[in-house]
Coordinates of C-alpha atoms and ligand atoms in Angstrom, one line a residue:
M1 CA -9.9 7.4 -7.3
L2 CA -12.7 5.0 -6.4
R3 CA -15.4 7.0 -7.6
Q4 CA -14.3 8.3 -10.9
R5 CA -16.6 9.1 -13.8
P6 CA -16.6 5.7 -15.6
F7 CA -14.6 5.3 -18.7
L8 CA -13.6 9.1 -18.9
V9 CA -9.9 8.3 -18.6
E10 CA -10.1 5.4 -21.0
A11 CA -11.9 7.8 -23.5
L12 CA -9.2 10.5 -23.1
T13 CA -6.6 7.9 -23.5
A14 CA -8.0 6.6 -26.9
A15 CA -8.4 10.3 -28.0
G16 CA -4.8 10.9 -27.1
L17 CA -3.5 7.9 -29.0
I18 CA -5.5 8.7 -32.0
A19 CA -4.2 12.4 -32.1
A20 CA -0.6 11.7 -31.2
P21 CA 0.6 10.7 -34.7
F22 CA -1.0 13.8 -36.1
V23 CA 0.4 16.2 -33.6
L24 CA 3.7 14.8 -32.4
P25 CA 5.6 15.0 -35.8
H26 CA 4.9 18.7 -35.9
L27 CA 6.9 18.9 -32.7
G28 CA 10.0 17.4 -34.0
F29 CA 9.2 13.6 -33.1
T30 CA 10.2 11.1 -35.7
P31 CA 7.7 8.1 -36.4
T32 CA 10.2 5.6 -34.9
T33 CA 10.7 7.7 -31.7
I34 CA 6.8 8.0 -31.3
N35 CA 6.7 4.1 -31.6
R36 CA 9.6 3.7 -28.9
I37 CA 7.7 5.9 -26.6
L38 CA 4.7 3.5 -26.7
V39 CA 6.9 0.6 -26.0
W40 CA 8.3 2.4 -23.0
G41 CA 4.9 3.4 -22.0
V42 CA 3.7 -0.2 -21.9
F43 CA 6.7 -1.2 -19.8
G44 CA 6.1 1.8 -17.5
I45 CA 2.4 0.8 -16.7
G46 CA 3.5 -2.2 -14.9
F47 CA 6.4 -0.7 -13.3
D48 CA 4.2 2.2 -12.0
I49 CA 1.9 -0.2 -10.4
L50 CA 4.9 -1.7 -8.6
F51 CA 6.6 1.6 -7.7
G52 CA 4.1 4.3 -7.9
F53 CA 1.2 2.5 -6.4
T54 CA 2.7 -0.1 -4.2
G55 CA 6.0 1.6 -3.1
L56 CA 8.6 -0.9 -4.4
L57 CA 11.5 0.6 -6.1
S58 CA 12.9 -2.2 -8.4
F59 CA 16.0 -1.6 -10.5
G60 CA 15.7 -5.1 -12.1
Q61 CA 12.9 -4.6 -14.7
S62 CA 15.3 -5.2 -17.3
A63 CA 15.4 -8.8 -16.4
F64 CA 11.7 -9.4 -17.3
F65 CA 11.8 -6.9 -20.3
G66 CA 14.6 -8.9 -21.8
T67 CA 13.2 -12.3 -20.9
G68 CA 9.7 -11.6 -22.4
G69 CA 11.4 -10.1 -25.4
M70 CA 13.8 -12.9 -25.9
V71 CA 11.2 -15.6 -25.5
A72 CA 8.8 -14.0 -28.0
A73 CA 11.8 -13.3 -30.5
Y74 CA 13.1 -16.9 -30.2
L75 CA 9.7 -18.2 -30.9
L76 CA 9.2 -16.1 -34.0
T77 CA 12.8 -16.5 -35.4
I78 CA 14.8 -19.5 -34.2
A79 CA 11.6 -21.7 -33.5
N80 CA 9.8 -20.4 -36.6
F81 CA 6.6 -20.0 -34.7
P82 CA 4.1 -18.0 -37.0
H83 CA 1.9 -16.1 -34.6
V84 CA 3.2 -12.7 -33.5
V85 CA 0.7 -12.0 -30.8
T86 CA 0.7 -15.5 -29.4
S87 CA 4.4 -15.3 -29.1
L88 CA 4.1 -12.0 -27.2
I89 CA 1.6 -13.5 -24.8
I90 CA 3.9 -16.5 -24.2
G91 CA 6.8 -14.1 -23.6
M92 CA 4.6 -12.0 -21.0
L93 CA 3.7 -15.3 -19.2
V94 CA 7.3 -16.5 -19.0
A95 CA 8.2 -13.2 -17.7
G96 CA 5.4 -13.2 -15.3
V97 CA 6.3 -16.6 -14.0
V98 CA 10.0 -15.5 -13.8
G99 CA 8.8 -12.6 -11.8
Y100 CA 7.0 -14.7 -9.4
L101 CA 10.2 -16.6 -8.6
V102 CA 12.3 -13.4 -8.4
G103 CA 9.7 -11.8 -6.3
L104 CA 9.7 -14.6 -3.7
I105 CA 13.4 -14.0 -3.3
A106 CA 13.5 -10.2 -3.5
L107 CA 10.4 -9.5 -1.5
R108 CA 12.0 -11.2 1.6
R109 CA 13.6 -7.8 2.2
T110 CA 12.4 -4.2 2.1
G111 CA 13.8 -0.7 1.1
I112 CA 17.2 -0.4 0.0
Y113 CA 18.0 -4.1 0.3
F114 CA 15.0 -5.0 -1.9
A115 CA 16.3 -2.7 -4.5
M116 CA 19.9 -4.0 -4.2
I117 CA 18.4 -7.5 -4.6
T118 CA 16.7 -6.5 -7.8
V119 CA 20.0 -5.0 -9.2
A120 CA 21.8 -8.1 -8.5
I121 CA 19.3 -10.4 -9.9
A122 CA 19.0 -8.4 -13.2
E123 CA 22.9 -8.5 -13.5
V124 CA 22.6 -12.5 -13.3
F125 CA 19.9 -12.3 -16.0
F126 CA 22.3 -10.3 -18.2
F127 CA 25.1 -12.8 -17.6
V128 CA 22.9 -15.9 -18.4
E129 CA 21.8 -14.2 -21.5
F130 CA 25.1 -13.5 -22.8
N131 CA 26.9 -16.7 -21.8
P132 CA 25.1 -20.1 -21.2
L133 CA 21.9 -19.1 -23.1
A134 CA 23.7 -17.4 -26.1
A135 CA 22.5 -20.2 -28.6
Y136 CA 19.1 -19.1 -27.7
T137 CA 19.3 -15.3 -27.3
G138 CA 22.1 -14.6 -29.9
G139 CA 24.4 -13.5 -27.1
E140 CA 25.8 -10.1 -27.9
N141 CA 24.2 -10.2 -31.5
G142 CA 20.8 -10.4 -30.2
L143 CA 18.1 -11.9 -32.4
P144 CA 17.6 -10.4 -35.9
G145 CA 14.8 -11.2 -38.3
V146 CA 11.9 -10.8 -35.8
P147 CA 8.8 -10.6 -38.2
T148 CA 6.2 -7.8 -38.0
P149 CA 2.6 -8.8 -37.0
S150 CA -0.1 -9.3 -39.5
L151 CA -3.9 -9.5 -39.1
D152 CA -5.9 -12.1 -41.2
L153 CA -9.2 -10.4 -42.4
G154 CA -10.4 -13.5 -44.3
F155 CA -10.3 -11.9 -47.8
T156 CA -7.0 -10.3 -47.4
T157 CA -4.2 -10.1 -44.8
F158 CA -3.1 -6.7 -43.1
H159 CA 0.6 -6.3 -42.5
F160 CA 1.7 -4.0 -39.7
D161 CA 5.0 -3.3 -41.5
S162 CA 5.2 0.6 -42.0
D163 CA 6.0 3.0 -38.9
T164 CA 2.3 4.1 -39.2
S165 CA 0.7 0.7 -39.1
L166 CA 3.1 -0.3 -36.3
Y167 CA 2.1 2.8 -34.4
A168 CA -1.6 1.5 -34.7
F169 CA -0.5 -2.0 -33.4
L170 CA 1.5 -0.5 -30.5
A171 CA -1.2 2.0 -29.6
F172 CA -3.8 -0.7 -29.5
W173 CA -1.8 -2.6 -27.0
Y174 CA -0.7 0.5 -25.0
F175 CA -4.7 1.1 -24.7
I176 CA -5.4 -2.6 -23.8
G177 CA -2.6 -2.3 -21.1
M178 CA -3.9 0.9 -19.8
V179 CA -7.7 -0.3 -19.5
I180 CA -6.3 -3.2 -17.7
A181 CA -4.1 -1.2 -15.2
L182 CA -6.9 1.1 -14.6
R183 CA -9.1 -1.7 -13.4
I184 CA -6.4 -2.9 -11.2
V185 CA -5.7 0.2 -9.6
R186 CA -9.4 1.0 -9.0
S187 CA -10.0 -2.4 -7.6
P188 CA -9.9 -3.6 -4.1
V189 CA -6.4 -4.8 -4.7
G190 CA -5.4 -1.4 -5.9
A191 CA -6.7 0.3 -2.7
V192 CA -4.7 -2.3 -0.6
L193 CA -1.5 -1.7 -2.9
R194 CA -1.8 2.0 -2.3
A195 CA -2.1 1.3 1.5
I196 CA 1.0 -0.9 1.5
R197 CA 3.0 2.1 -0.3
D198 CA 1.9 4.6 2.6
N199 CA 2.2 2.3 5.6
P200 CA 3.0 -1.5 5.2
L201 CA 3.0 -1.9 8.9
R202 CA -0.7 -0.8 9.4
A203 CA -1.7 -2.5 6.2
S204 CA -0.7 -5.8 7.6
A205 CA -2.1 -4.9 11.0
V206 CA -5.5 -4.2 9.7
G207 CA -5.5 -7.9 8.3
H208 CA -4.0 -7.8 4.8
N209 CA -1.5 -10.3 3.8
I210 CA 1.0 -7.7 2.4
H211 CA 3.5 -10.1 1.1
G212 CA 0.8 -11.7 -1.2
Y213 CA -0.1 -8.4 -2.4
K214 CA 3.3 -7.1 -3.1
L215 CA 4.3 -10.3 -5.1
T216 CA 1.1 -9.8 -7.1
A217 CA 2.3 -6.2 -7.9
F218 CA 5.9 -7.7 -8.8
V219 CA 4.3 -10.3 -11.1
I220 CA 2.1 -7.7 -12.7
A221 CA 5.0 -5.6 -13.4
A222 CA 7.1 -8.5 -14.8
A223 CA 4.4 -9.4 -17.0
Y224 CA 3.9 -5.8 -18.4
A225 CA 7.8 -5.8 -18.9
G226 CA 7.8 -9.1 -20.6
F227 CA 5.1 -7.9 -23.1
A228 CA 6.9 -4.7 -23.8
G229 CA 10.2 -6.4 -24.4
G230 CA 8.2 -8.5 -27.0
L231 CA 6.9 -5.3 -28.5
L232 CA 10.4 -3.9 -28.9
G233 CA 11.5 -6.8 -30.8
V234 CA 8.6 -6.7 -33.1
M235 CA 8.9 -2.9 -33.6
Q236 CA 12.6 -3.0 -34.4
G237 CA 12.7 -6.3 -36.3
F238 CA 15.5 -7.2 -34.0
M239 CA 15.6 -8.2 -30.3
P240 CA 18.5 -6.4 -28.8
P241 CA 20.7 -7.8 -26.0
D242 CA 20.8 -4.4 -24.3
A243 CA 17.2 -4.8 -23.3
F244 CA 18.9 -6.8 -20.3
M245 CA 21.3 -4.0 -19.4
F246 CA 21.0 -2.0 -16.3
D247 CA 20.8 0.9 -18.3
T248 CA 17.2 -0.1 -19.5
S249 CA 16.0 -0.4 -15.6
G250 CA 17.7 2.9 -14.7
Q251 CA 16.0 4.7 -17.9
L252 CA 12.7 3.3 -16.8
V253 CA 12.9 4.5 -13.2
M254 CA 14.1 8.0 -14.4
Q255 CA 11.2 8.3 -17.0
T256 CA 8.7 7.4 -14.5
A257 CA 10.1 9.9 -11.9
I258 CA 10.1 12.6 -14.6
G259 CA 6.6 11.8 -15.8
G260 CA 5.2 11.3 -12.2
A261 CA 4.8 8.0 -10.3
G262 CA 1.4 6.7 -9.3
T263 CA -0.4 8.3 -12.3
L264 CA -0.1 5.1 -14.8
F265 CA 0.6 7.8 -17.4
G266 CA 3.8 9.2 -16.0
P267 CA 6.1 6.7 -17.6
L268 CA 4.7 7.5 -21.0
V269 CA 5.1 11.3 -20.3
G270 CA 8.6 10.6 -19.1
A271 CA 9.5 8.6 -22.0
T272 CA 8.3 11.3 -24.3
V273 CA 10.7 13.9 -22.6
W274 CA 13.5 11.5 -22.4
L275 CA 13.5 10.4 -25.9
Y276 CA 12.6 13.6 -27.4
L277 CA 15.6 15.3 -25.6
S278 CA 17.9 12.5 -26.5
D279 CA 17.0 12.8 -30.3
F280 CA 17.2 16.6 -30.2
L281 CA 20.5 16.8 -28.2
Q282 CA 22.2 14.2 -30.4
T283 CA 20.8 14.9 -34.0
T284 CA 19.7 18.6 -33.8
L285 CA 22.4 20.1 -31.6
H286 CA 25.2 17.5 -32.4
L287 CA 26.1 17.2 -28.9
G288 CA 27.8 13.7 -29.3
A289 CA 28.6 12.0 -26.0
A290 CA 27.8 15.1 -24.0
W291 CA 24.1 14.6 -24.6
K292 CA 23.8 12.3 -21.4
L293 CA 25.5 15.2 -19.4
V294 CA 22.6 17.7 -20.6
L295 CA 19.9 15.0 -20.0
G296 CA 21.4 14.4 -16.6
I297 CA 21.2 18.1 -15.6
V298 CA 17.5 18.4 -16.8
F299 CA 16.6 15.4 -14.9
V300 CA 18.1 16.7 -11.6
L301 CA 16.3 19.9 -12.2
L302 CA 12.9 18.3 -13.0
V303 CA 13.2 16.0 -10.0
C304 CA 14.2 18.8 -7.8
F305 CA 11.4 21.3 -8.6
L306 CA 8.8 19.0 -9.6
R307 CA 9.0 16.2 -7.0
R308 CA 5.7 14.7 -8.1
G309 CA 6.7 14.7 -11.7
L310 CA 5.4 16.6 -14.7
I311 CA 1.8 15.0 -14.2
G312 CA 1.8 15.6 -10.4
G313 CA 3.2 19.1 -10.8
T314 CA 0.7 19.9 -13.4
A315 CA -2.1 18.8 -11.2
D316 CA -0.6 20.8 -8.2
L317 CA -0.4 24.0 -10.5
L318 CA -3.9 23.4 -11.6
A319 CA -5.3 23.0 -8.0
A320 CA -3.4 26.2 -7.0
A321 CA -4.9 28.0 -10.0
L322 CA -8.4 26.9 -9.0
G323 CA -7.8 28.2 -5.5
R324 CA -7.8 25.1 -3.8
A325 CA -4.2 25.4 -2.3
G326 CA -5.2 28.2 0.0
K327 CA -8.1 26.1 1.5
T328 CA -5.8 23.2 2.2
A329 CA -3.0 25.0 3.7
E330 CA -4.3 25.3 7.3
P331 CA -6.3 22.3 8.7
T332 CA -9.2 23.3 10.8
E333 CA -10.5 20.8 13.2
K334 CA -14.1 19.6 13.2
A335 CA -14.7 19.3 16.9
L336 CA -17.0 16.4 18.0
T337 CA -20.3 17.6 18.7
A338 CA -23.5 16.2 20.8
Q339 CA -24.9 15.5 17.4
D340 CA -21.8 13.5 16.5
E341 CA -22.1 11.4 19.6
R342 CA -25.8 10.9 18.9
K343 CA -25.0 9.8 15.4
A344 CA -22.2 7.3 16.7
A345 CA -24.6 5.8 19.0
A346 CA -27.2 5.6 16.2
A347 CA -24.7 3.9 13.9
A348 CA -23.7 1.3 16.6
D349 CA -27.4 0.6 17.0
A350 CA -28.1 0.5 13.1
V351 CA -25.2 -1.6 12.2
E352 CA -24.6 -4.8 14.2
P353 CA -21.6 -6.3 12.7
S354 CA -21.4 -10.1 12.9
H355 CA -18.8 -10.1 15.7
H356 CA -21.0 -8.3 18.1
A357 CA -23.9 -10.5 17.6
T358 CA -22.7 -13.0 20.1
R359 CA -21.2 -10.6 22.4
A360 CA -21.4 -11.3 26.2
R361 CA -22.6 -8.8 28.7
A362 CA -19.9 -6.5 30.3
G363 CA -17.6 -8.3 32.3
E364 CA -20.0 -11.3 32.8
R365 CA -19.3 -13.5 35.7
G366 CA -18.4 -17.1 34.8
A367 CA -17.8 -16.4 31.1
A368 CA -14.6 -17.8 29.6
P369 CA -12.1 -15.0 29.2
I370 CA -11.9 -13.6 25.7
L371 CA -8.2 -13.2 26.0
E372 CA -5.6 -14.6 28.4
A373 CA -1.9 -14.2 28.8
R374 CA 0.0 -16.9 30.7
G375 CA 3.2 -16.3 32.0
L376 CA 4.2 -13.6 29.3
T377 CA 7.8 -12.7 29.5
K378 CA 9.9 -10.5 26.9
R379 CA 13.5 -10.1 27.2
Y380 CA 15.7 -7.7 25.2
G381 CA 19.2 -9.1 26.1
G382 CA 19.8 -8.5 29.6
L383 CA 16.6 -6.2 30.1
V384 CA 13.4 -7.9 31.1
A385 CA 10.6 -5.6 29.8
N386 CA 7.7 -7.9 30.7
S387 CA 8.1 -10.7 33.4
D388 CA 5.9 -13.6 33.7
I389 CA 2.7 -11.7 33.3
T390 CA -0.6 -13.5 33.8
F391 CA -3.6 -11.5 32.7
S392 CA -7.1 -12.2 31.4
V393 CA -10.1 -10.1 30.0
L394 CA -13.6 -11.2 30.0
P395 CA -16.1 -10.6 27.0
G396 CA -17.7 -7.1 27.2
E397 CA -15.2 -5.9 29.8
L398 CA -13.5 -2.5 29.5
R399 CA -10.0 -2.9 31.1
G400 CA -7.5 -0.3 31.9
I401 CA -3.8 -0.8 32.0
I402 CA -1.6 1.8 33.8
G403 CA 2.0 2.1 35.0
P404 CA 4.9 4.6 35.2
N405 CA 7.2 5.2 31.9
G406 CA 9.0 2.0 31.1
A407 CA 6.8 -0.3 33.2
G408 CA 6.4 -2.5 29.9
K409 CA 2.9 -1.6 28.7
T410 CA 3.7 -1.1 25.0
T411 CA 5.8 -4.3 24.9
F412 CA 2.8 -6.2 26.5
F413 CA 0.4 -4.9 24.0
K414 CA 2.7 -5.6 21.1
M415 CA 3.0 -9.1 22.3
L416 CA -0.8 -9.5 22.8
T417 CA -1.3 -8.5 19.0
C418 CA 1.5 -10.7 18.0
E419 CA 3.6 -7.8 16.7
I420 CA 6.5 -9.2 18.6
P421 CA 6.9 -12.9 20.1
P422 CA 7.2 -13.4 23.7
T423 CA 10.3 -14.9 25.0
A424 CA 8.2 -17.2 27.1
G425 CA 4.5 -17.7 28.0
R426 CA 1.4 -18.2 25.9
I427 CA -1.4 -16.0 24.6
L428 CA -5.0 -17.4 24.2
F429 CA -7.6 -15.5 22.2
E430 CA -11.2 -17.0 22.6
G431 CA -9.6 -20.1 24.0
R432 CA -7.3 -20.5 21.0
D433 CA -3.5 -20.4 21.3
I434 CA -2.3 -17.5 19.1
T435 CA 1.4 -17.4 20.4
G436 CA 3.6 -17.1 17.2
M437 CA 0.8 -16.1 14.9
T438 CA 1.1 -12.9 12.6
V439 CA -0.4 -9.7 13.4
T440 CA -2.4 -10.0 10.1
D441 CA -3.9 -13.5 11.3
V442 CA -4.7 -12.3 14.7
C443 CA -6.6 -9.3 13.3
Q444 CA -8.4 -11.6 11.0
L445 CA -9.5 -13.5 14.2
G446 CA -10.8 -10.3 15.5
L447 CA -8.1 -8.7 17.7
T448 CA -6.4 -5.5 16.7
K449 CA -5.0 -2.3 18.3
S450 CA -4.8 1.4 17.6
Y451 CA -1.5 2.7 17.9
Q452 CA 0.3 5.1 20.3
I453 CA 1.9 6.9 17.4
N454 CA -0.6 7.4 14.5
Q455 CA -0.2 4.7 11.8
L456 CA -2.5 6.1 9.1
F457 CA -2.5 6.0 5.3
N458 CA -1.1 9.3 4.8
R459 CA -1.7 9.9 1.2
L460 CA -5.2 8.5 1.1
T461 CA -8.4 10.2 2.3
V462 CA -10.4 9.5 5.5
R463 CA -12.8 7.3 3.5
E464 CA -10.0 5.4 1.7
N465 CA -8.2 4.8 5.0
L466 CA -11.3 3.2 6.4
T467 CA -12.1 1.3 3.2
V468 CA -8.8 -0.3 3.3
A469 CA -9.4 -1.6 6.8
A470 CA -13.0 -2.6 6.1
L471 CA -11.8 -4.7 2.9
A472 CA -9.7 -6.8 5.1
E473 CA -12.7 -7.7 7.2
L474 CA -14.9 -8.3 4.2
R475 CA -12.6 -9.9 1.8
G476 CA -10.2 -11.9 4.2
K477 CA -6.4 -11.3 4.2
F478 CA -5.7 -12.2 0.4
K479 CA -8.0 -12.1 -2.6
L480 CA -7.2 -11.6 -6.1
D481 CA -10.2 -9.5 -7.2
L482 CA -7.9 -7.6 -9.5
F483 CA -10.9 -6.5 -11.9
A484 CA -13.7 -6.0 -9.4
S485 CA -15.0 -2.7 -8.4
P486 CA -14.9 -1.7 -4.6
E487 CA -18.6 -0.8 -4.9
K488 CA -19.3 -4.4 -5.6
V489 CA -17.8 -5.6 -2.2
S490 CA -20.7 -6.5 -0.2
R491 CA -21.4 -4.4 2.7
L492 CA -18.3 -2.3 2.3
D493 CA -20.1 1.0 2.2
E494 CA -22.1 0.1 5.3
H495 CA -19.0 -0.9 7.3
V496 CA -17.1 2.5 6.2
Q497 CA -20.1 4.6 7.2
Y498 CA -20.4 2.7 10.4
A499 CA -16.6 3.3 11.4
L500 CA -17.1 7.1 10.1
A501 CA -19.9 7.7 12.2
L502 CA -18.3 6.0 15.4
V503 CA -15.3 8.2 15.2
G504 CA -17.3 11.4 14.1
L505 CA -15.5 12.0 10.8
S506 CA -18.4 11.9 8.6
E507 CA -18.0 15.4 7.4
R508 CA -14.2 14.6 6.6
V509 CA -14.8 11.8 4.5
D510 CA -13.1 12.9 1.4
T511 CA -10.4 15.1 3.2
P512 CA -6.8 13.6 2.7
V513 CA -5.2 12.5 6.0
A514 CA -2.4 15.2 5.7
Q515 CA -5.1 17.9 5.9
L516 CA -6.7 16.6 9.2
A517 CA -6.1 18.2 12.6
Y518 CA -4.2 16.1 15.2
G519 CA -7.3 15.3 17.1
E520 CA -9.0 14.1 14.0
K521 CA -5.9 12.0 13.0
R522 CA -6.2 10.3 16.5
R523 CA -9.9 9.5 16.0
L524 CA -9.1 8.0 12.5
E525 CA -6.4 6.0 14.1
I526 CA -9.1 4.4 16.4
G527 CA -11.4 4.4 13.3
L528 CA -8.9 2.1 11.4
A529 CA -8.9 -0.4 14.2
L530 CA -12.8 -0.2 14.4
A531 CA -13.3 -0.7 10.7
T532 CA -11.7 -4.2 10.9
N533 CA -14.6 -4.9 13.3
P534 CA -12.6 -6.4 16.1
K535 CA -14.1 -8.5 18.9
L536 CA -11.4 -7.2 21.1
L537 CA -9.9 -3.7 20.7
L538 CA -6.7 -2.8 22.4
L539 CA -5.9 1.0 22.5
D540 CA -2.4 2.0 23.1
E541 CA -2.3 5.4 24.7
P542 CA -5.3 7.0 22.8
F543 CA -5.1 10.3 24.6
A544 CA -1.3 10.8 23.7
G545 CA -0.4 14.3 22.7
M546 CA -4.0 15.6 23.1
S547 CA -5.2 19.0 24.3
P548 CA -7.6 18.8 27.4
R549 CA -10.5 19.5 25.1
E550 CA -9.5 16.7 22.7
R551 CA -9.0 14.5 25.6
T552 CA -12.6 15.1 26.8
E553 CA -13.9 14.5 23.4
T554 CA -12.1 11.2 23.0
V555 CA -13.2 10.0 26.6
Q556 CA -16.9 10.7 25.2
L557 CA -15.9 8.9 21.9
L558 CA -14.7 6.0 23.7
K559 CA -17.8 6.0 26.0
S560 CA -19.9 5.8 22.9
I561 CA -18.0 3.0 21.0
R562 CA -17.6 0.9 24.1
R563 CA -21.0 -0.1 24.5
G564 CA -20.9 -4.0 24.7
R565 CA -17.4 -4.1 23.0
T566 CA -14.5 -5.6 24.8
M567 CA -11.7 -3.0 25.0
V568 CA -8.2 -2.8 26.7
I569 CA -6.9 0.8 27.1
V570 CA -3.2 1.6 28.0
D571 CA -2.7 5.2 29.0
H572 CA -0.8 7.6 31.2
D573 CA -4.0 9.6 31.7
M574 CA -5.2 8.4 35.0
D575 CA -8.4 10.5 35.2
A576 CA -9.4 9.2 31.8
I577 CA -8.8 5.7 32.6
F578 CA -10.5 5.9 36.0
Q579 CA -13.7 7.6 34.3
L580 CA -13.8 4.7 31.4
A581 CA -12.3 1.4 32.9
E582 CA -14.2 -1.2 35.2
R583 CA -11.2 -2.8 36.1
I584 CA -7.6 -1.6 36.1
T585 CA -4.3 -3.5 35.9
V586 CA -1.1 -1.8 37.2
L587 CA 2.1 -2.7 35.5
H588 CA 5.4 -1.9 37.4
E589 CA 9.0 -2.9 36.3
G590 CA 7.4 -5.4 33.7
R591 CA 5.3 -7.2 36.4
V592 CA 1.6 -7.0 37.3
L593 CA 1.7 -5.0 40.6
V594 CA -2.1 -5.0 41.3
E595 CA -5.4 -5.5 39.7
G596 CA -8.8 -4.0 40.8
T597 CA -11.6 -1.6 40.5
P598 CA -10.8 2.2 40.1
E599 CA -11.5 2.9 43.6
E600 CA -9.3 -0.1 44.8
I601 CA -6.5 1.2 42.6
K602 CA -6.8 4.7 43.7
S603 CA -6.5 3.8 47.3
N604 CA -3.7 1.2 46.8
A605 CA -0.5 2.1 48.6
A606 CA 1.7 0.1 46.4
V607 CA 0.4 1.9 43.3
Q608 CA 1.0 5.2 45.1
E609 CA 4.5 4.1 45.9
A610 CA 5.1 3.0 42.2
Y611 CA 4.0 6.4 40.9
L612 CA 5.3 8.8 43.5
G613 CA 8.5 6.9 44.4
G614 CA 7.7 6.4 48.2
V615 CA 5.9 9.8 48.8
Q616 CA 2.7 9.2 50.4
A617 CA -0.2 10.7 48.4
A618 CA -2.3 13.4 50.1
Ligands
ATP701 P1 6.1 4.3 28.1 O1 5.0 4.6 29.0 O2 7.2 5.3 28.4 O3 5.6 4.1 26.7 P2 6.0 1.7 28.5 O4 5.3 1.1 30.0 O5 5.1 1.4 27.3 O6 6.7 2.9 28.5 P3 7.9 -0.2 27.2 O7 7.9 0.7 25.9 O8 7.1 -1.4 27.0 O9 7.3 0.6 28.4 O10 9.3 -0.4 27.4 C1 9.7 -1.3 28.7 C2 11.1 -1.5 28.7 O11 11.6 -2.2 27.6 C3 11.8 -0.1 28.7 O12 12.8 -0.2 29.6 C4 12.3 0.0 27.3 O13 13.6 0.8 27.1 C5 12.6 -1.7 26.9 N1 12.3 -1.7 25.4 C6 11.2 -1.5 24.9 N2 11.3 -1.9 23.5 C7 12.7 -2.3 23.2 C8 13.4 -2.9 22.3 N3 12.9 -2.9 21.0 N4 14.7 -3.1 22.5 C9 15.3 -3.1 23.8 N5 14.6 -2.5 24.8 C10 13.3 -2.4 24.7

């Protein structure tokens, strides 16, 4: 997506829009139906950015469709405002502002609760339109007499008052809407939106303010909906009150699912199928009210058999026909070679990210700790997972943390990265109190972790995964560079190549995560954390689930990336920790049992007791 041929999609869109009015009538589409498809298409572009790209399923888009439409229609009828396009833009802006306010409330929740809030808010808008605001919206009569647009050419004025000329007007705006949307989804913001869709937890953990980006997507969708609502009034010469109805939102969701979410064109294709079938079933087959039954069955069949919609399904079929499917079925792991390790070392030398420029020598005596935990305690009801832990790491140190199952290691790590708040105690990073900060802010400061269970962006490629993490480092936690190209982000490629080389995935760069072997996914998991260029890297069970060969490779990998970096590793694999760490902290029953060098820990009776339950080690 990031490296497409410039303007190919735009050129094909223009060609399709020019050809459509000549082709579609031969397939049984009436001119009015073709125009309605375009209105739904514009409506759907914004919705697809919200649903298909960001993963937020809203059932409340009718609120913004109706708001934009009513504002434009009110200006053009009751207020006698003469400029159609200006009215459409004002309607769009009002819908965007309303979207911002609604988004502030709805985005406080996720998943089904988010969807339910959007339904409820749309119902509120429907009620308000029909009752308190009926004087402005026409209540159940809607607003008739919306004028058609015209274009003043100086010597004459062109009126878009026939079906054909209205098609040109609508197609022009669809094209503009698509060009803008393509820029957005190809921008750094678009990359972050896809990351949020795939894994919001990790998107925030690599340093993105996901609430800000979700709100952005919500406002964009509301603005598109508002503009499309205005187009509906202009196209029909009448702004209908049913624009506000739940059916409108539901139809938009179904059309997007039919066409294919996350494609931008899916809603247009879905609207084409939906409106064609609805015309065909009612007017040609005279099915009366039963048309919805047939449409429902068609919808269920399509969604069951084409889970990625018509566009996604067609792309899959094409890929299969081209023989790519066979190649992707069985992932083959590309093991780390000695050459990869040399490359990783060279990458570490070649690129000296800013954080490391000031790094201290490993475990430098007398240096101030980079990380300190003072009296950290975490209680879950009556259960004390961590109790009064005092712990510090020096710059450049590689610390290991071990402990039997349930000792509280993961809880401790989660508190250190501010994923969960401590019940008591404080955490200091580079002398700064970070207790109570968010995981995003802490990552921006240079403290992040890799996860025990992979937290990757599964629908993205290796490069796109690392790009998302590097973007947080290079752009900060929130930036609205909606129309910028990722290639223009200074040093992005350098950072991605650096992380790729460090984790030995340079030859898998364009492979989707789903096709990676397990060991490669584990390396990418570490790569994501490294791409944020952390000053302190915490690794939560990096050897979890690995085969002996993968474990050996990962030990080598960590040795090559550790040079001068400050790292803390939690793992059950004692051999690996003893090989890697300079000092080891042993946790037991939520407390620090002992701390020392690997030799001291190996021979410590209390540690043997904790692990062996009292049986003396041989
Ligand atoms: P393991 O090595 O098995 O991963 P661990 O040392 O990482 O274990 P934690 O996962 O931190 O240990 O768990 C410490 C204790 O806290 C356990 O008794 C666990 O059941 C409990 N615990 C952890 N998370 C929660 C939670 N969200 N709610 C309640 N109890 C929890």
